[in-house]
C-alpha angles and dihedrals in degrees: 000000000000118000124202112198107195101192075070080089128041108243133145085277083087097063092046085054107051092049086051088054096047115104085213103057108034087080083081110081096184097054088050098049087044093059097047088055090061104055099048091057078045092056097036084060090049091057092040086069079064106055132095112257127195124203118254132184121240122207116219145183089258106028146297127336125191107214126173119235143186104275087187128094104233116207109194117207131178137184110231150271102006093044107061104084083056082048086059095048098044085050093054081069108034093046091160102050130116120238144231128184129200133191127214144159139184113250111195106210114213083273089057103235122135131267124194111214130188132214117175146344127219113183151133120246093291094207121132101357141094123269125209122193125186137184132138111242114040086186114157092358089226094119089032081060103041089050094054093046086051102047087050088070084064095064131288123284116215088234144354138229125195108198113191132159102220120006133189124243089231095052090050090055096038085062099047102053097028091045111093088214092224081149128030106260135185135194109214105192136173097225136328122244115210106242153357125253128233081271104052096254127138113255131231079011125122116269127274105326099211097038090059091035094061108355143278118312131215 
């Protein structure tokens, strides 16, 4: 499993990041949402450098243009409920993709460790095409697995793409030795954060992603 750890290189995602983190800005929904938004269309930039492209023929006012296109059929998939303003700004790329949408929740046992349980798919036939899946925090990687385990019953993509703002050392490590690897997969992440706390939470992170997305949940 190949990862790609964008704050590697300086860009304008930076900048996104660092407002999501602040305590005094994250009162502001829109502008976290906002931000999340962006860097999925940034990401989704980022993987479209990967694709196969075919040449097609565009017919202008003043003649013919040869332009290079994706020749891959995207699918876009996304955890809620966290994930669906990067599923907006991956969409903002990838306008003609199709869509999946996958839920999950995190279940604390009386130990208090952490359980990932799914509810429902809703996808396309996932064979042959690449499948993108976006959502924030890739923390301890166990929904990230379990998605992807689900969606395969739908077909086999040719490759995957994980696309998370901010993911643990521990999730990242979790995926690579824990993924069986049956199709080529990559993390894109923002940056990395060192370690989990005793409740399963990226540290130094930002907070709870859905809860300041779209408020706090019973």
């Amino acid at each position: 499993m190949k990862v790609n750890n964008l704050s590697l290189t300086n860009s304008i995602i930076n900048r996104y990041l660092a407002q999501m983190r602040d305590v005094s800005v994250q009162s502001d929904r829109l502008r976290f949402r906002t931000n999340i938004e962006r860097i999925g269309s940034l990401m989704a930039y980022e993987v479209s450098k990967t694709l196969n492209y075919k040449s097609v023929d565009v017919t202008t006012p003043l003649g013919t243009a040869t332009v290079n296109v994706p020749a891959d059929q995207l699918v876009v998939g996304t955890i809620m409920r966290a994930g669906l303003p990067m599923h907006t700004g991956v969409l903002n790329v990838f306008d003609d993709a199709e869509n999946c949408f996958v839920s999950a929740f995190r279940v604390y046992n009386d130990r208090h460790e952490v359980e990932i349980r799914l509810g429902y798919a809703a996808t396309p036939r996932l064979d042959d095409k690449v499948l993108i899946i976006a959502d924030p925090m890739l923390a301890t990687g166990y929904s990230m697995l379990q998605t992807i385990e689900q969606l395969l019953v739908f077909g086999r993509p040719k490759s995957i793409h994980i696309l998370s703002i901010i993911a643990a050392q521990a999730g990242v490590d979790y995926l690579t030795s824990h993924n069986k690897e049956v199709v080529p997969t990559t993390i894109w992440t923002a940056t990395i954060d060192p370690i989990l706390n005793s409740d399963s939470y990226i540290v130094p992170g930002l907070g709870d992603a859905g809860d300041l997305a779209f408020g706090t949940k019973l």
